[in-house]
Amino acid sequence: MNKDRKNMNIHEESKKEQLKDFSVNDSGTKMTTNQGVRITDDEHSLKAGDRGPTLMEDFQFREKMTHFDHERIPERIVHARGFGAHGYFQVYEPMNEVTKAKFLQDPSVKTPVFVRFSTVAGSRGSADTVRDVRGFATKFYTEEGNFDLVGNNMPVFFIQDAMKFPDFIHAVKPEPHNEIPQASTAHDTHWDFIANNTESTHMIMWAMSDRAIPRSYRMMEGFGVHTFRFVNEKGEAHFVKFHWKPLLGVHSLVWDEAQKIAGKDPDFNRRDLADAIEMGNYPEFEFGVQMIREDEEFNFDFDILDPTKLWPEELIPVRRIGKMTLNRNVDNFFAETEQAAFHVGHVVPGIDFSNDPLLQGRLFSYTDTQLSRLGGPNFHEIPINRPLAPVHNNQRDGMHRMTINQGQTSYHKNSLNNNDPHEATEQEGGFVHYQEKVEGRKVRSRSDSFKDHYSQAKLFWNSMSDVEQKHMIKAFRFELGKVQTKSIQQQMVDNLSNVDLELAQQVALGIGAKAPQAQPEETRESVTLLSPALSQLNTVKSAATRKIAILAADGFDSAEMKAVQSALQEAGVTAEIISEHLGMITGTEGDPLQVKQTFLTADSVLYDAVYVAGGKESVSQIGTIREAVNFLNEAYNHCKTIGAAGEALDLLGTAGIHATSPDQPVGNLEKPFTDTGLVIDSDAGSGADFGQRLVDAMAMHRHWDREVSMSK
Ligand code: HDD
């Protein structure tokens, strides 16, 4: 082993300790210039007389203003809007059979990680909850150097060859003549691209699904998308796909809610992540791998190098091999999150690439883009990007160089410095590329095996539940409804008939296009395969870390409030009291409660559930507040859990919620159903049972039967 790595002891705090060397705390200090000269007055420029001109010699003013004038850097060309957090990763058991990567061997080692979640299309200040793919980029600071897993929350991509990436991004970004629309795919150039590049069909199904509006970064999956390779000590390889599985399950917003949140709290997802970490509700993701042997490469009806294809989990199971925990917010957004530079080409021994042409192109783009974004070739020295593994080579100089390399030599081979730094052997941890045999002619073309653009789009559609399919139809109608060019709308509808005729007809109906009457000849034999793992209805369900609004005023039922609050607390639910005024409210037993929000600062879209506190006086006061009634009505329309007992039931009626008894079917006459999201009791809910039922209903995330019953 390399001598300077011998005593490396990577642990959970390693990165924090490294960052500490660069951190500054200004508390209790005197203000200085950047040259360390103490400042006596930071409010007035130096003038020739009280009312005279500012003097050139005012170095303090010049320095302050110059720095300010240059404090913006270019935002990322894509994924500009993002939010990061620190944490650590631990493998469950040694993976030496398939990979020699050190960070995947010892379950006692906590490898520090930094994760940045992002949207793709919007600029840095755009809203969090837009319909978009989410980036999920993880930097592992391993003892063998940095490994970056730069993935998304969807397992496939829009294009098959990186050559088309600039075209796709030009189409999806705001249109060039007027820079409209911001952070939205609902416009002509985007759909023109999709309609004319049918390889995007599978991905567009994902983008029109609920996956594109996650409830939380903590509740979405991550995917490495491409096929990578694991390589073991013997040099044997497996093809591998990487997954992140959130322990809280995969959950999404409702589209109407997502749009409203974009106005009410554009920082919704980043706030949710930061708050959760602050409260100790550390987001956890299991690291999963799907593996196939090299000799199985051609055993599937899709090409494993095609990034528009997933490997169905039912066919190739996801083995969960470790867990990542995010447990620390950044100290400084710009220094850490904004300056983080991920690169899909940052791999460590034991992990290697495949020939996926999208991956191959990405290997160039990421370092290249940092050169202009972070101002030169030394961005690896920025604290957040520094590996924990020592860095020694003959690269020198360049903008913002920080390392002070000692000595006379900066070349290899040399005799003046004993030929140091030395190359390492493979046994000493040197990276050796997997020796794949490659031969072929130089061609600009794509393999025929990439030409099936519809089977997995259909697989995805088949795997959706009724309500998920309904959401997708609406999403297509919304997006294509915003498109101005009729021919693009028609082209898209016709294209969708390759996926599913009913889908195409439903979309056509919504946007006034001509409905296709039959599937195109060549897709008649369409797949009917199902992958239950793709439906969010089959995910983990938990009330923990969710947020409930408690609507209350003076005179709330103290016994009921106590019982409910204790059940919520037990389940790890965050509850906020909302009332007409800030300050304190008092219950029937004289107990005071702190109000967290008013009906002006809060909104139902910012909560997972609502509980209307019982107590005659409180209920009648809340009932007079129009925003409170709207609050309930909207929560109901968004299929959220609503709890009310005793007198509070009257308020549900005022809000247009038809609930008389928990067992009584509600909804329109054609489709009566039992609304699992209405937790109601005719008596006051002071028993333990009421609170527990509220928690159980919240765990279900949303109550989709209500939506099915409400929609035509
Ligand atoms: Fe990319 C950023 C994920 C295809 C070129 N990409 C970027 C980020 C994520 C992804 C998560 C943000 C990283 C961060 O938080 O800083 N990109 C993907 C995935 C892809 C993908 C999962 C397909 C499987 N990307 C892709 C292609 C290219 C790029 C085909 C170009 C050939 N991506 C970039 C970039 C960005 C980037 C221009 C912009 C900012 C950055 O790299 O650092 O280089």
PDB file of N, CA, C and O and ligand atoms in Angstrom, residues 76-79 116-118 134-137 150-152 154 156-157 159 161-163 165-166 223-226 307 337 340-342 358-359 361-363 365-367 369-370 373, ligand 1:
ATOM      1  N   ARG A  76     -24.949  26.246 -12.766  1.00  0.00           N
ATOM      2  CA  ARG A  76     -24.753  25.010 -13.538  1.00  0.00           C
ATOM      3  C   ARG A  76     -25.582  25.065 -14.814  1.00  0.00           C
ATOM      4  O   ARG A  76     -26.712  25.542 -14.789  1.00  0.00           O
ATOM      5  N   ILE A  77     -25.014  24.541 -15.880  1.00  0.00           N
ATOM      6  CA  ILE A  77     -25.688  24.592 -17.180  1.00  0.00           C
ATOM      7  C   ILE A  77     -27.000  23.803 -17.154  1.00  0.00           C
ATOM      8  O   ILE A  77     -27.985  24.174 -17.796  1.00  0.00           O
ATOM      9  N   VAL A  78     -27.012  22.738 -16.384  1.00  0.00           N
ATOM     10  CA  VAL A  78     -28.250  22.041 -16.006  1.00  0.00           C
ATOM     11  C   VAL A  78     -28.158  21.744 -14.516  1.00  0.00           C
ATOM     12  O   VAL A  78     -27.090  21.863 -13.932  1.00  0.00           O
ATOM     13  N   HIS A  79     -29.270  21.392 -13.893  1.00  0.00           N
ATOM     14  CA  HIS A  79     -29.296  21.105 -12.453  1.00  0.00           C
ATOM     15  C   HIS A  79     -28.837  22.319 -11.637  1.00  0.00           C
ATOM     16  O   HIS A  79     -28.148  22.169 -10.622  1.00  0.00           O
ATOM     17  N   ARG A 116     -26.004  16.129  -3.275  1.00  0.00           N
ATOM     18  CA  ARG A 116     -26.730  17.311  -3.765  1.00  0.00           C
ATOM     19  C   ARG A 116     -27.928  16.843  -4.582  1.00  0.00           C
ATOM     20  O   ARG A 116     -27.789  16.094  -5.534  1.00  0.00           O
ATOM     21  N   PHE A 117     -29.130  17.256  -4.133  1.00  0.00           N
ATOM     22  CA  PHE A 117     -30.363  16.986  -4.868  1.00  0.00           C
ATOM     23  C   PHE A 117     -30.656  18.206  -5.733  1.00  0.00           C
ATOM     24  O   PHE A 117     -30.355  19.341  -5.336  1.00  0.00           O
ATOM     25  N   SER A 118     -31.305  18.001  -6.868  1.00  0.00           N
ATOM     26  CA  SER A 118     -31.522  19.151  -7.750  1.00  0.00           C
ATOM     27  C   SER A 118     -32.711  18.932  -8.674  1.00  0.00           C
ATOM     28  O   SER A 118     -33.193  17.807  -8.835  1.00  0.00           O
ATOM     29  N   ARG A 134     -35.401  14.828 -10.903  1.00  0.00           N
ATOM     30  CA  ARG A 134     -34.575  15.309  -9.804  1.00  0.00           C
ATOM     31  C   ARG A 134     -33.191  14.671  -9.886  1.00  0.00           C
ATOM     32  O   ARG A 134     -33.078  13.461 -10.086  1.00  0.00           O
ATOM     33  N   GLY A 135     -32.165  15.510  -9.741  1.00  0.00           N
ATOM     34  CA  GLY A 135     -30.802  14.989  -9.668  1.00  0.00           C
ATOM     35  C   GLY A 135     -30.552  14.436  -8.277  1.00  0.00           C
ATOM     36  O   GLY A 135     -31.118  14.926  -7.288  1.00  0.00           O
ATOM     37  N   PHE A 136     -29.708  13.433  -8.192  1.00  0.00           N
ATOM     38  CA  PHE A 136     -29.369  12.795  -6.915  1.00  0.00           C
ATOM     39  C   PHE A 136     -27.880  12.440  -7.031  1.00  0.00           C
ATOM     40  O   PHE A 136     -27.524  11.368  -7.494  1.00  0.00           O
ATOM     41  N   ALA A 137     -27.038  13.415  -6.667  1.00  0.00           N
ATOM     42  CA  ALA A 137     -25.592  13.242  -6.863  1.00  0.00           C
ATOM     43  C   ALA A 137     -24.919  13.010  -5.513  1.00  0.00           C
ATOM     44  O   ALA A 137     -25.139  13.767  -4.569  1.00  0.00           O
ATOM     45  N   VAL A 150     -23.438  10.104  -9.870  1.00  0.00           N
ATOM     46  CA  VAL A 150     -24.198  11.281 -10.308  1.00  0.00           C
ATOM     47  C   VAL A 150     -25.457  10.792 -11.020  1.00  0.00           C
ATOM     48  O   VAL A 150     -25.484  10.596 -12.235  1.00  0.00           O
ATOM     49  N   GLY A 151     -26.495  10.583 -10.219  1.00  0.00           N
ATOM     50  CA  GLY A 151     -27.705   9.959 -10.751  1.00  0.00           C
ATOM     51  C   GLY A 151     -28.915  10.867 -10.717  1.00  0.00           C
ATOM     52  O   GLY A 151     -28.829  12.053 -10.392  1.00  0.00           O
ATOM     53  N   ASN A 152     -30.036  10.287 -11.050  1.00  0.00           N
ATOM     54  CA  ASN A 152     -31.327  10.969 -11.033  1.00  0.00           C
ATOM     55  C   ASN A 152     -32.333  10.156 -10.226  1.00  0.00           C
ATOM     56  O   ASN A 152     -32.050   9.036  -9.824  1.00  0.00           O
ATOM     57  N   MET A 154     -34.935   9.011 -11.588  1.00  0.00           N
ATOM     58  CA  MET A 154     -35.600   8.154 -12.578  1.00  0.00           C
ATOM     59  C   MET A 154     -34.516   7.267 -13.198  1.00  0.00           C
ATOM     60  O   MET A 154     -33.400   7.728 -13.417  1.00  0.00           O
ATOM     61  N   VAL A 156     -34.029   5.921 -16.128  1.00  0.00           N
ATOM     62  CA  VAL A 156     -33.699   5.964 -17.560  1.00  0.00           C
ATOM     63  C   VAL A 156     -33.491   7.421 -17.968  1.00  0.00           C
ATOM     64  O   VAL A 156     -33.655   8.324 -17.158  1.00  0.00           O
ATOM     65  N   PHE A 157     -33.121   7.620 -19.243  1.00  0.00           N
ATOM     66  CA  PHE A 157     -32.850   8.989 -19.674  1.00  0.00           C
ATOM     67  C   PHE A 157     -33.531   9.274 -21.009  1.00  0.00           C
ATOM     68  O   PHE A 157     -34.044   8.380 -21.669  1.00  0.00           O
ATOM     69  N   ILE A 159     -32.262  10.445 -23.864  1.00  0.00           N
ATOM     70  CA  ILE A 159     -31.531  10.196 -25.106  1.00  0.00           C
ATOM     71  C   ILE A 159     -30.549   9.043 -24.914  1.00  0.00           C
ATOM     72  O   ILE A 159     -30.199   8.695 -23.788  1.00  0.00           O
ATOM     73  N   ASP A 161     -27.509   8.860 -26.751  1.00  0.00           N
ATOM     74  CA  ASP A 161     -26.140   9.219 -27.124  1.00  0.00           C
ATOM     75  C   ASP A 161     -25.879  10.648 -26.640  1.00  0.00           C
ATOM     76  O   ASP A 161     -26.681  11.556 -26.894  1.00  0.00           O
ATOM     77  N   ALA A 162     -24.750  10.841 -25.945  1.00  0.00           N
ATOM     78  CA  ALA A 162     -24.449  12.159 -25.372  1.00  0.00           C
ATOM     79  C   ALA A 162     -24.379  13.254 -26.429  1.00  0.00           C
ATOM     80  O   ALA A 162     -24.549  14.439 -26.130  1.00  0.00           O
ATOM     81  N   MET A 163     -24.149  12.862 -27.671  1.00  0.00           N
ATOM     82  CA  MET A 163     -24.096  13.832 -28.764  1.00  0.00           C
ATOM     83  C   MET A 163     -25.382  14.666 -28.822  1.00  0.00           C
ATOM     84  O   MET A 163     -25.374  15.803 -29.284  1.00  0.00           O
ATOM     85  N   PHE A 165     -27.225  15.553 -26.171  1.00  0.00           N
ATOM     86  CA  PHE A 165     -27.544  16.234 -24.903  1.00  0.00           C
ATOM     87  C   PHE A 165     -27.729  17.746 -25.082  1.00  0.00           C
ATOM     88  O   PHE A 165     -28.718  18.306 -24.614  1.00  0.00           O
ATOM     89  N   PRO A 166     -26.821  18.436 -25.787  1.00  0.00           N
ATOM     90  CA  PRO A 166     -27.040  19.884 -25.968  1.00  0.00           C
ATOM     91  C   PRO A 166     -28.374  20.173 -26.663  1.00  0.00           C
ATOM     92  O   PRO A 166     -29.054  21.140 -26.322  1.00  0.00           O
ATOM     93  N   PHE A 223     -31.072   6.659  -8.905  1.00  0.00           N
ATOM     94  CA  PHE A 223     -30.595   5.649  -9.859  1.00  0.00           C
ATOM     95  C   PHE A 223     -29.319   6.155 -10.528  1.00  0.00           C
ATOM     96  O   PHE A 223     -29.267   7.311 -10.950  1.00  0.00           O
ATOM     97  N   GLY A 224     -28.354   5.277 -10.660  1.00  0.00           N
ATOM     98  CA  GLY A 224     -27.143   5.643 -11.412  1.00  0.00           C
ATOM     99  C   GLY A 224     -27.409   5.681 -12.916  1.00  0.00           C
ATOM    100  O   GLY A 224     -26.581   6.151 -13.681  1.00  0.00           O
ATOM    101  N   VAL A 225     -28.550   5.176 -13.314  1.00  0.00           N
ATOM    102  CA  VAL A 225     -29.038   5.110 -14.699  1.00  0.00           C
ATOM    103  C   VAL A 225     -28.187   4.171 -15.579  1.00  0.00           C
ATOM    104  O   VAL A 225     -28.676   3.163 -16.058  1.00  0.00           O
ATOM    105  N   HIS A 226     -26.941   4.518 -15.798  1.00  0.00           N
ATOM    106  CA  HIS A 226     -26.134   3.708 -16.716  1.00  0.00           C
ATOM    107  C   HIS A 226     -25.791   2.349 -16.126  1.00  0.00           C
ATOM    108  O   HIS A 226     -25.832   2.153 -14.921  1.00  0.00           O
ATOM    109  N   PRO A 307     -29.309   3.508 -22.253  1.00  0.00           N
ATOM    110  CA  PRO A 307     -29.756   4.219 -21.042  1.00  0.00           C
ATOM    111  C   PRO A 307     -31.244   4.579 -21.053  1.00  0.00           C
ATOM    112  O   PRO A 307     -31.722   5.214 -20.114  1.00  0.00           O
ATOM    113  N   THR A 337     -22.392  23.704  -1.174  1.00  0.00           N
ATOM    114  CA  THR A 337     -23.325  23.160  -2.172  1.00  0.00           C
ATOM    115  C   THR A 337     -23.066  23.721  -3.567  1.00  0.00           C
ATOM    116  O   THR A 337     -23.024  22.990  -4.552  1.00  0.00           O
ATOM    117  N   ALA A 340     -19.748  22.538  -5.092  1.00  0.00           N
ATOM    118  CA  ALA A 340     -19.536  21.092  -5.241  1.00  0.00           C
ATOM    119  C   ALA A 340     -19.463  20.759  -6.727  1.00  0.00           C
ATOM    120  O   ALA A 340     -20.298  21.207  -7.517  1.00  0.00           O
ATOM    121  N   ALA A 341     -18.461  19.989  -7.090  1.00  0.00           N
ATOM    122  CA  ALA A 341     -18.281  19.624  -8.494  1.00  0.00           C
ATOM    123  C   ALA A 341     -18.300  18.100  -8.615  1.00  0.00           C
ATOM    124  O   ALA A 341     -17.359  17.430  -8.195  1.00  0.00           O
ATOM    125  N   PHE A 342     -19.389  17.592  -9.140  1.00  0.00           N
ATOM    126  CA  PHE A 342     -19.510  16.137  -9.300  1.00  0.00           C
ATOM    127  C   PHE A 342     -19.045  15.749 -10.696  1.00  0.00           C
ATOM    128  O   PHE A 342     -19.143  16.520 -11.641  1.00  0.00           O
ATOM    129  N   LEU A 358     -24.119   7.233 -23.713  1.00  0.00           N
ATOM    130  CA  LEU A 358     -24.487   8.422 -22.944  1.00  0.00           C
ATOM    131  C   LEU A 358     -23.465   8.631 -21.835  1.00  0.00           C
ATOM    132  O   LEU A 358     -22.972   9.737 -21.613  1.00  0.00           O
ATOM    133  N   LEU A 359     -23.133   7.542 -21.174  1.00  0.00           N
ATOM    134  CA  LEU A 359     -22.126   7.586 -20.111  1.00  0.00           C
ATOM    135  C   LEU A 359     -20.780   8.041 -20.672  1.00  0.00           C
ATOM    136  O   LEU A 359     -20.105   8.907 -20.093  1.00  0.00           O
ATOM    137  N   GLY A 361     -20.071   9.950 -23.135  1.00  0.00           N
ATOM    138  CA  GLY A 361     -20.052  11.394 -23.388  1.00  0.00           C
ATOM    139  C   GLY A 361     -20.034  12.202 -22.105  1.00  0.00           C
ATOM    140  O   GLY A 361     -19.388  13.248 -22.013  1.00  0.00           O
ATOM    141  N   ARG A 362     -20.734  11.689 -21.093  1.00  0.00           N
ATOM    142  CA  ARG A 362     -20.746  12.387 -19.804  1.00  0.00           C
ATOM    143  C   ARG A 362     -19.335  12.445 -19.230  1.00  0.00           C
ATOM    144  O   ARG A 362     -18.989  13.379 -18.520  1.00  0.00           O
ATOM    145  N   LEU A 363     -18.533  11.434 -19.535  1.00  0.00           N
ATOM    146  CA  LEU A 363     -17.184  11.381 -18.971  1.00  0.00           C
ATOM    147  C   LEU A 363     -16.362  12.598 -19.377  1.00  0.00           C
ATOM    148  O   LEU A 363     -15.430  12.996 -18.699  1.00  0.00           O
ATOM    149  N   SER A 365     -17.976  15.719 -20.236  1.00  0.00           N
ATOM    150  CA  SER A 365     -18.673  16.982 -19.973  1.00  0.00           C
ATOM    151  C   SER A 365     -18.477  17.553 -18.566  1.00  0.00           C
ATOM    152  O   SER A 365     -18.411  18.758 -18.373  1.00  0.00           O
ATOM    153  N   TYR A 366     -18.400  16.666 -17.576  1.00  0.00           N
ATOM    154  CA  TYR A 366     -18.474  17.171 -16.202  1.00  0.00           C
ATOM    155  C   TYR A 366     -17.256  17.991 -15.782  1.00  0.00           C
ATOM    156  O   TYR A 366     -17.381  19.055 -15.180  1.00  0.00           O
ATOM    157  N   THR A 367     -16.068  17.517 -16.096  1.00  0.00           N
ATOM    158  CA  THR A 367     -14.879  18.295 -15.739  1.00  0.00           C
ATOM    159  C   THR A 367     -14.842  19.558 -16.579  1.00  0.00           C
ATOM    160  O   THR A 367     -14.529  20.645 -16.084  1.00  0.00           O
ATOM    161  N   THR A 369     -17.246  21.341 -17.775  1.00  0.00           N
ATOM    162  CA  THR A 369     -18.170  22.406 -17.360  1.00  0.00           C
ATOM    163  C   THR A 369     -17.670  23.129 -16.110  1.00  0.00           C
ATOM    164  O   THR A 369     -17.907  24.309 -15.927  1.00  0.00           O
ATOM    165  N   GLN A 370     -16.929  22.418 -15.256  1.00  0.00           N
ATOM    166  CA  GLN A 370     -16.445  23.086 -14.036  1.00  0.00           C
ATOM    167  C   GLN A 370     -15.397  24.144 -14.372  1.00  0.00           C
ATOM    168  O   GLN A 370     -15.212  25.102 -13.617  1.00  0.00           O
ATOM    169  N   ARG A 373     -17.378  27.186 -14.879  1.00  0.00           N
ATOM    170  CA  ARG A 373     -18.245  27.499 -13.731  1.00  0.00           C
ATOM    171  C   ARG A 373     -17.423  27.852 -12.502  1.00  0.00           C
ATOM    172  O   ARG A 373     -17.743  28.777 -11.761  1.00  0.00           O
TER     173      ARG A 373
HETATM  174 FE1  HDD B   1     -25.683  15.458 -16.191  1.00  0.00          FE
HETATM  175  C1  HDD B   1     -25.016  17.951 -14.007  1.00  0.00           C
HETATM  176  C2  HDD B   1     -27.252  13.678 -13.703  1.00  0.00           C
HETATM  177  C3  HDD B   1     -26.726  13.124 -18.484  1.00  0.00           C
HETATM  178  C4  HDD B   1     -23.777  16.927 -18.515  1.00  0.00           C
HETATM  179  N1  HDD B   1     -26.066  15.765 -14.238  1.00  0.00           N
HETATM  180  C5  HDD B   1     -25.714  16.870 -13.524  1.00  0.00           C
HETATM  181  C6  HDD B   1     -26.158  16.725 -12.167  1.00  0.00           C
HETATM  182  C7  HDD B   1     -26.798  15.524 -12.089  1.00  0.00           C
HETATM  183  C8  HDD B   1     -26.732  14.915 -13.393  1.00  0.00           C
HETATM  184  C9  HDD B   1     -27.451  14.929 -10.864  1.00  0.00           C
HETATM  185  C10 HDD B   1     -25.978  17.751 -11.071  1.00  0.00           C
HETATM  186  C11 HDD B   1     -24.774  17.455 -10.237  1.00  0.00           C
HETATM  187  C12 HDD B   1     -24.695  18.446  -9.105  1.00  0.00           C
HETATM  188  O1  HDD B   1     -25.535  18.378  -8.201  1.00  0.00           O
HETATM  189  O2  HDD B   1     -23.797  19.282  -9.142  1.00  0.00           O
HETATM  190  N2  HDD B   1     -26.823  13.783 -16.128  1.00  0.00           N
HETATM  191  C13 HDD B   1     -27.289  13.168 -14.997  1.00  0.00           C
HETATM  192  C14 HDD B   1     -27.826  11.876 -15.346  1.00  0.00           C
HETATM  193  C15 HDD B   1     -27.701  11.730 -16.690  1.00  0.00           C
HETATM  194  C16 HDD B   1     -27.048  12.928 -17.179  1.00  0.00           C
HETATM  195  C17 HDD B   1     -28.411  10.889 -14.355  1.00  0.00           C
HETATM  196  C18 HDD B   1     -28.083  10.592 -17.572  1.00  0.00           C
HETATM  197  C19 HDD B   1     -28.079   9.383 -17.194  1.00  0.00           C
HETATM  198  N3  HDD B   1     -25.353  15.120 -18.149  1.00  0.00           N
HETATM  199  C20 HDD B   1     -25.845  14.091 -18.911  1.00  0.00           C
HETATM  200  C21 HDD B   1     -25.250  14.133 -20.229  1.00  0.00           C
HETATM  201  C22 HDD B   1     -24.392  15.198 -20.236  1.00  0.00           C
HETATM  202  C23 HDD B   1     -24.472  15.807 -18.928  1.00  0.00           C
HETATM  203  C24 HDD B   1     -25.538  13.158 -21.343  1.00  0.00           C
HETATM  204  C25 HDD B   1     -23.495  15.703 -21.334  1.00  0.00           C
HETATM  205  C26 HDD B   1     -22.867  14.940 -22.159  1.00  0.00           C
HETATM  206  N4  HDD B   1     -24.647  17.189 -16.273  1.00  0.00           N
HETATM  207  C27 HDD B   1     -23.888  17.570 -17.328  1.00  0.00           C
HETATM  208  C28 HDD B   1     -23.099  18.821 -17.063  1.00  0.00           C
HETATM  209  C29 HDD B   1     -23.499  19.151 -15.596  1.00  0.00           C
HETATM  210  C30 HDD B   1     -24.473  18.046 -15.256  1.00  0.00           C
HETATM  211  C31 HDD B   1     -23.285  19.898 -18.074  1.00  0.00           C
HETATM  212  C32 HDD B   1     -23.988  20.544 -15.276  1.00  0.00           C
HETATM  213  C33 HDD B   1     -23.336  20.954 -13.986  1.00  0.00           C
HETATM  214  C34 HDD B   1     -22.318  19.959 -13.776  1.00  0.00           C
HETATM  215  O3  HDD B   1     -22.375  19.004 -14.764  1.00  0.00           O
HETATM  216  O4  HDD B   1     -21.518  19.947 -12.885  1.00  0.00           O
HETATM  217  O5  HDD B   1     -21.745  18.590 -17.180  1.00  0.00           O
END
